[in-house]
Amino acid sequence: MVTSALMQTATAACLLLVTAYAYDFSDPYFNEHLQSAMEEIMEEEMLSIGRVQRDADQGQEVADEYFKCKHRNLKTCCGKINLMKNYGDKGKIYGKQCYEEVVSAFKTNSSSTADDDDSMMDMFSCEKVKMIKLKHICVHECIGKKTKILKEDGTLNPEEIKQYAREYMFNEEWSKELGEKALDKCLSQTYNSVTKMLDEYEIKCNPSSVQFHHCLWKEIELTCPESKVDLKAKCVRLRERLRKQQAAGM
């Protein structure tokens, strides 16, 4: 009887693990969306540095327009304006601050005796890829906590998320019903709450925000009203990929 009970408990635990929503950075379209958002954050820092340099030396050309235009690929295949652009950080108030905090945390918490500057790491190494993923997760968590859409433990704060999304994301008339359905579905999911990708860094960040972000983005693209669907080839490929994932239960 005891053995049977233990087996049932273990089975239930396994089912919970299976049904938990997880994002493993395997979707190139969403990865592009994430990276574009991150580059916007980093771009603001570069612009700030450029302005300081220009003020210090008027003879030095700093290509502000290059940075302004380079990463404007936060495009959408649903509507003219990207509904997900303001996810978590309307006005990009906290992005730069959180990025700096996360980078500092990596340097402080590294147990490696190697150079802490991750720019020196082989960009094709597994460690570099893991570090990029972990930084995305940690920056997402930091921003979410500052905007109150996440609780202090990094888990979702549903009421704050709904209020934020209604005010800053799904505020156009055509997007309201679309947004509500996506919110209902994604807020009902169970998300993995802890990740630790690099042994040499004693950093643990909650991936719930990235996972929820992916769920919401996917639902918006999958259930977009026909009148708002972008018919560009890239968008057609995106929807085909998402439908295949949906059919496979992914």
Short mmCIF file of C-alpha atoms in Angstrom, two decimals:
data_model
loop_
_atom_site.label_atom_id
_atom_site.label_comp_id
_atom_site.label_asym_id
_atom_site.label_seq_id
_atom_site.Cartn_x
_atom_site.Cartn_y
_atom_site.Cartn_z
CA MET A 1 0.00 0.00 0.00
CA VAL A 2 2.80 2.39 0.93
CA THR A 3 4.69 1.53 -2.25
CA SER A 4 1.55 2.07 -4.31
CA ALA A 5 0.94 5.43 -2.68
CA LEU A 6 4.52 6.48 -3.35
CA MET A 7 4.23 5.45 -6.98
CA GLN A 8 1.01 7.42 -7.36
CA THR A 9 2.68 10.48 -5.80
CA ALA A 10 5.68 10.15 -8.11
CA THR A 11 3.41 9.75 -11.13
CA ALA A 12 1.44 12.83 -10.16
CA ALA A 13 4.68 14.79 -9.76
CA CYS A 14 5.83 13.68 -13.20
CA LEU A 15 2.53 14.73 -14.73
CA LEU A 16 2.91 18.16 -13.17
CA LEU A 17 6.35 18.45 -14.71
CA VAL A 18 5.04 17.39 -18.09
CA THR A 19 2.10 19.79 -18.07
CA ALA A 20 4.09 22.80 -16.86
CA TYR A 21 4.58 25.36 -19.61
CA ALA A 22 8.25 25.82 -20.40
CA TYR A 23 10.13 27.81 -23.02
CA ASP A 24 13.51 26.41 -24.05
CA PHE A 25 14.53 29.11 -26.56
CA SER A 26 13.92 26.76 -29.48
CA ASP A 27 11.59 29.11 -31.41
CA PRO A 28 13.69 31.30 -33.76
CA TYR A 29 10.83 33.75 -34.34
CA PHE A 30 10.28 34.43 -30.66
CA ASN A 31 14.03 34.45 -30.04
CA GLU A 32 14.30 37.24 -32.61
CA HIS A 33 11.55 39.13 -30.78
CA LEU A 34 13.37 38.69 -27.45
CA GLN A 35 16.74 39.68 -28.85
CA SER A 36 15.30 42.76 -30.54
CA ALA A 37 13.84 43.89 -27.22
CA MET A 38 17.17 43.28 -25.49
CA GLU A 39 19.06 45.18 -28.17
CA GLU A 40 16.71 48.13 -27.73
CA ILE A 41 17.69 48.19 -24.06
CA MET A 42 21.40 47.98 -24.88
CA GLU A 43 20.96 50.54 -27.66
CA GLU A 44 19.70 53.13 -25.20
CA GLU A 45 22.88 52.67 -23.19
CA MET A 46 24.99 53.11 -26.33
CA LEU A 47 23.08 56.26 -27.25
CA SER A 48 23.71 57.67 -23.80
CA ILE A 49 27.43 56.92 -24.08
CA GLY A 50 27.47 58.45 -27.55
CA ARG A 51 25.86 61.67 -26.37
CA VAL A 52 28.41 62.00 -23.57
CA GLN A 53 31.26 61.44 -26.00
CA ARG A 54 29.83 63.94 -28.45
CA ASP A 55 29.41 66.57 -25.76
CA ALA A 56 32.99 66.00 -24.64
CA ASP A 57 34.39 66.19 -28.16
CA GLN A 58 32.32 67.97 -30.80
CA GLY A 59 34.67 66.73 -33.48
CA GLN A 60 33.76 63.09 -32.82
CA GLU A 61 30.94 61.69 -34.92
CA VAL A 62 28.62 59.42 -32.98
CA ALA A 63 26.13 57.57 -35.19
CA ASP A 64 22.93 58.11 -33.22
CA GLU A 65 20.78 57.46 -36.26
CA TYR A 66 22.52 54.11 -36.79
CA PHE A 67 21.53 52.96 -33.33
CA LYS A 68 18.02 54.36 -33.71
CA CYS A 69 17.40 52.41 -36.91
CA LYS A 70 19.50 49.28 -36.50
CA HIS A 71 17.23 47.16 -34.34
CA ARG A 72 13.72 48.31 -35.20
CA ASN A 73 12.70 44.75 -36.08
CA LEU A 74 10.26 44.24 -33.23
CA LYS A 75 7.72 43.57 -35.95
CA THR A 76 4.42 41.78 -35.68
CA CYS A 77 2.35 39.59 -37.95
CA CYS A 78 -0.87 40.75 -36.28
CA GLY A 79 -1.90 44.35 -36.88
CA LYS A 80 0.23 47.34 -37.79
CA ILE A 81 1.46 48.00 -34.25
CA ASN A 82 3.22 45.25 -32.30
CA LEU A 83 0.87 44.47 -29.42
CA MET A 84 3.74 42.85 -27.51
CA LYS A 85 6.14 45.79 -27.82
CA ASN A 86 5.16 47.21 -24.43
CA TYR A 87 5.20 43.87 -22.61
CA GLY A 88 6.40 44.49 -19.08
CA ASP A 89 8.13 47.83 -19.60
CA LYS A 90 6.04 50.60 -21.15
CA GLY A 91 8.33 53.47 -22.10
CA LYS A 92 11.45 51.30 -21.51
CA ILE A 93 11.83 52.77 -18.02
CA TYR A 94 13.43 49.80 -16.28
CA GLY A 95 15.16 47.89 -19.09
CA LYS A 96 18.55 49.61 -18.97
CA GLN A 97 18.57 49.58 -15.16
CA CYS A 98 17.75 45.88 -15.02
CA TYR A 99 20.29 45.00 -17.69
CA GLU A 100 23.02 46.75 -15.71
CA GLU A 101 21.92 45.01 -12.49
CA VAL A 102 21.98 41.59 -14.15
CA VAL A 103 25.40 42.13 -15.75
CA SER A 104 26.74 43.28 -12.38
CA ALA A 105 25.24 40.24 -10.67
CA PHE A 106 26.97 37.92 -13.15
CA LYS A 107 30.34 39.51 -12.44
CA THR A 108 29.81 39.48 -8.67
CA ASN A 109 28.53 35.91 -8.46
CA SER A 110 30.95 34.20 -10.80
CA SER A 111 32.91 31.42 -9.09
CA SER A 112 35.19 31.17 -12.09
CA THR A 113 38.76 32.40 -11.87
CA ALA A 114 38.57 33.31 -15.54
CA ASP A 115 37.94 36.80 -16.82
CA ASP A 116 34.42 37.83 -15.83
CA ASP A 117 33.91 39.79 -19.05
CA ASP A 118 31.52 37.52 -20.95
CA SER A 119 32.40 39.34 -24.19
CA MET A 120 35.67 37.37 -24.05
CA MET A 121 33.76 34.09 -24.08
CA ASP A 122 33.56 32.09 -27.30
CA MET A 123 30.26 33.22 -28.84
CA PHE A 124 29.67 29.73 -30.26
CA SER A 125 30.27 27.91 -26.98
CA CYS A 126 27.48 26.27 -25.00
CA GLU A 127 28.37 28.49 -22.04
CA LYS A 128 27.93 31.67 -24.08
CA VAL A 129 24.53 30.54 -25.36
CA LYS A 130 23.42 29.57 -21.86
CA MET A 131 24.58 32.92 -20.52
CA ILE A 132 22.57 34.82 -23.14
CA LYS A 133 19.46 32.79 -22.26
CA LEU A 134 19.95 33.32 -18.55
CA LYS A 135 20.43 37.07 -18.99
CA HIS A 136 17.13 37.27 -20.87
CA ILE A 137 15.40 35.39 -18.06
CA CYS A 138 16.96 37.54 -15.32
CA VAL A 139 16.27 40.85 -17.07
CA HIS A 140 12.65 39.79 -17.66
CA GLU A 141 12.30 38.90 -13.99
CA CYS A 142 13.88 42.16 -12.83
CA ILE A 143 11.60 44.30 -15.03
CA GLY A 144 8.54 42.32 -13.99
CA LYS A 145 9.23 42.86 -10.31
CA LYS A 146 9.77 46.60 -10.77
CA THR A 147 6.51 46.97 -12.71
CA LYS A 148 4.67 44.70 -10.24
CA ILE A 149 3.49 42.24 -12.91
CA LEU A 150 5.60 39.68 -11.03
CA LYS A 151 5.56 38.93 -7.33
CA GLU A 152 8.74 39.13 -5.27
CA ASP A 153 9.44 35.43 -5.87
CA GLY A 154 9.28 36.03 -9.63
CA THR A 155 5.95 34.28 -10.16
CA LEU A 156 3.15 35.92 -12.13
CA ASN A 157 0.90 38.53 -10.51
CA PRO A 158 -2.30 37.91 -12.52
CA GLU A 159 -4.34 40.96 -11.53
CA GLU A 160 -1.45 43.35 -12.16
CA ILE A 161 -0.74 41.65 -15.50
CA LYS A 162 -4.35 42.04 -16.61
CA GLN A 163 -4.46 45.68 -15.62
CA TYR A 164 -1.14 46.40 -17.30
CA ALA A 165 -2.05 44.54 -20.50
CA ARG A 166 -5.43 46.24 -20.81
CA GLU A 167 -3.90 49.67 -20.35
CA TYR A 168 -0.70 49.40 -22.40
CA MET A 169 -0.98 46.44 -24.77
CA PHE A 170 -4.53 45.57 -25.78
CA ASN A 171 -6.07 49.02 -25.70
CA GLU A 172 -7.17 49.28 -29.33
CA GLU A 173 -10.77 48.21 -29.84
CA TRP A 174 -9.97 45.37 -32.24
CA SER A 175 -7.35 43.92 -29.89
CA LYS A 176 -9.37 43.85 -26.66
CA GLU A 177 -11.16 40.52 -27.15
CA LEU A 178 -8.03 38.99 -28.68
CA GLY A 179 -5.99 40.10 -25.68
CA GLU A 180 -8.50 38.89 -23.08
CA LYS A 181 -8.63 35.39 -24.56
CA ALA A 182 -4.83 35.20 -24.74
CA LEU A 183 -4.52 36.43 -21.15
CA ASP A 184 -7.08 33.93 -19.89
CA LYS A 185 -5.32 31.03 -21.57
CA CYS A 186 -1.78 31.99 -20.59
CA LEU A 187 -2.60 32.96 -17.01
CA SER A 188 -4.19 29.53 -16.52
CA GLN A 189 -0.92 27.76 -17.40
CA THR A 190 1.53 26.36 -14.85
CA TYR A 191 5.06 27.66 -15.36
CA ASN A 192 8.45 26.32 -14.32
CA SER A 193 9.69 28.64 -11.59
CA VAL A 194 13.45 28.09 -11.29
CA THR A 195 16.32 27.85 -13.71
CA LYS A 196 20.06 27.62 -13.19
CA MET A 197 21.87 27.23 -16.47
CA LEU A 198 25.50 27.84 -15.57
CA ASP A 199 27.33 25.97 -12.83
CA GLU A 200 29.94 28.69 -12.41
CA TYR A 201 27.32 31.33 -11.62
CA GLU A 202 25.35 31.17 -8.38
CA ILE A 203 22.45 32.97 -10.03
CA LYS A 204 18.93 31.66 -10.00
CA CYS A 205 16.24 33.57 -11.83
CA ASN A 206 12.58 32.72 -12.29
CA PRO A 207 11.78 32.08 -15.98
CA SER A 208 8.01 32.55 -15.51
CA SER A 209 7.97 35.97 -17.21
CA VAL A 210 9.76 34.76 -20.36
CA GLN A 211 7.51 31.68 -20.49
CA PHE A 212 4.36 33.76 -20.07
CA HIS A 213 5.65 36.26 -22.65
CA HIS A 214 6.13 33.41 -25.15
CA CYS A 215 2.67 32.00 -24.45
CA LEU A 216 1.03 35.41 -24.93
CA TRP A 217 3.00 36.17 -28.10
CA LYS A 218 2.12 32.77 -29.57
CA GLU A 219 -1.59 33.11 -28.79
CA ILE A 220 -1.74 36.58 -30.33
CA GLU A 221 -0.14 35.37 -33.54
CA LEU A 222 -2.25 32.20 -33.71
CA THR A 223 -5.63 33.79 -33.01
CA CYS A 224 -5.16 37.11 -34.80
CA PRO A 225 -8.35 38.30 -36.59
CA GLU A 226 -8.23 37.64 -40.33
CA SER A 227 -8.55 41.35 -41.10
CA LYS A 228 -5.36 42.06 -39.13
CA VAL A 229 -3.21 39.18 -40.38
CA ASP A 230 -0.02 40.17 -42.21
CA LEU A 231 0.38 38.15 -45.42
CA LYS A 232 4.13 38.65 -45.85
CA ALA A 233 6.05 35.41 -46.54
CA LYS A 234 7.78 35.50 -43.14
CA CYS A 235 4.44 35.79 -41.37
CA VAL A 236 2.98 32.92 -43.39
CA ARG A 237 5.94 30.75 -42.35
CA LEU A 238 5.50 31.83 -38.72
CA ARG A 239 1.83 30.85 -38.62
CA GLU A 240 2.56 27.52 -40.32
CA ARG A 241 5.22 26.78 -37.71
CA LEU A 242 2.95 27.76 -34.82
CA ARG A 243 0.07 25.64 -36.15
CA LYS A 244 2.38 22.62 -36.44
CA GLN A 245 3.54 23.17 -32.86
CA GLN A 246 -0.07 23.46 -31.73
CA ALA A 247 -1.04 20.25 -33.54
CA ALA A 248 1.89 18.49 -31.87
CA GLY A 249 0.75 19.70 -28.46
CA MET A 250 3.71 22.04 -28.03
#
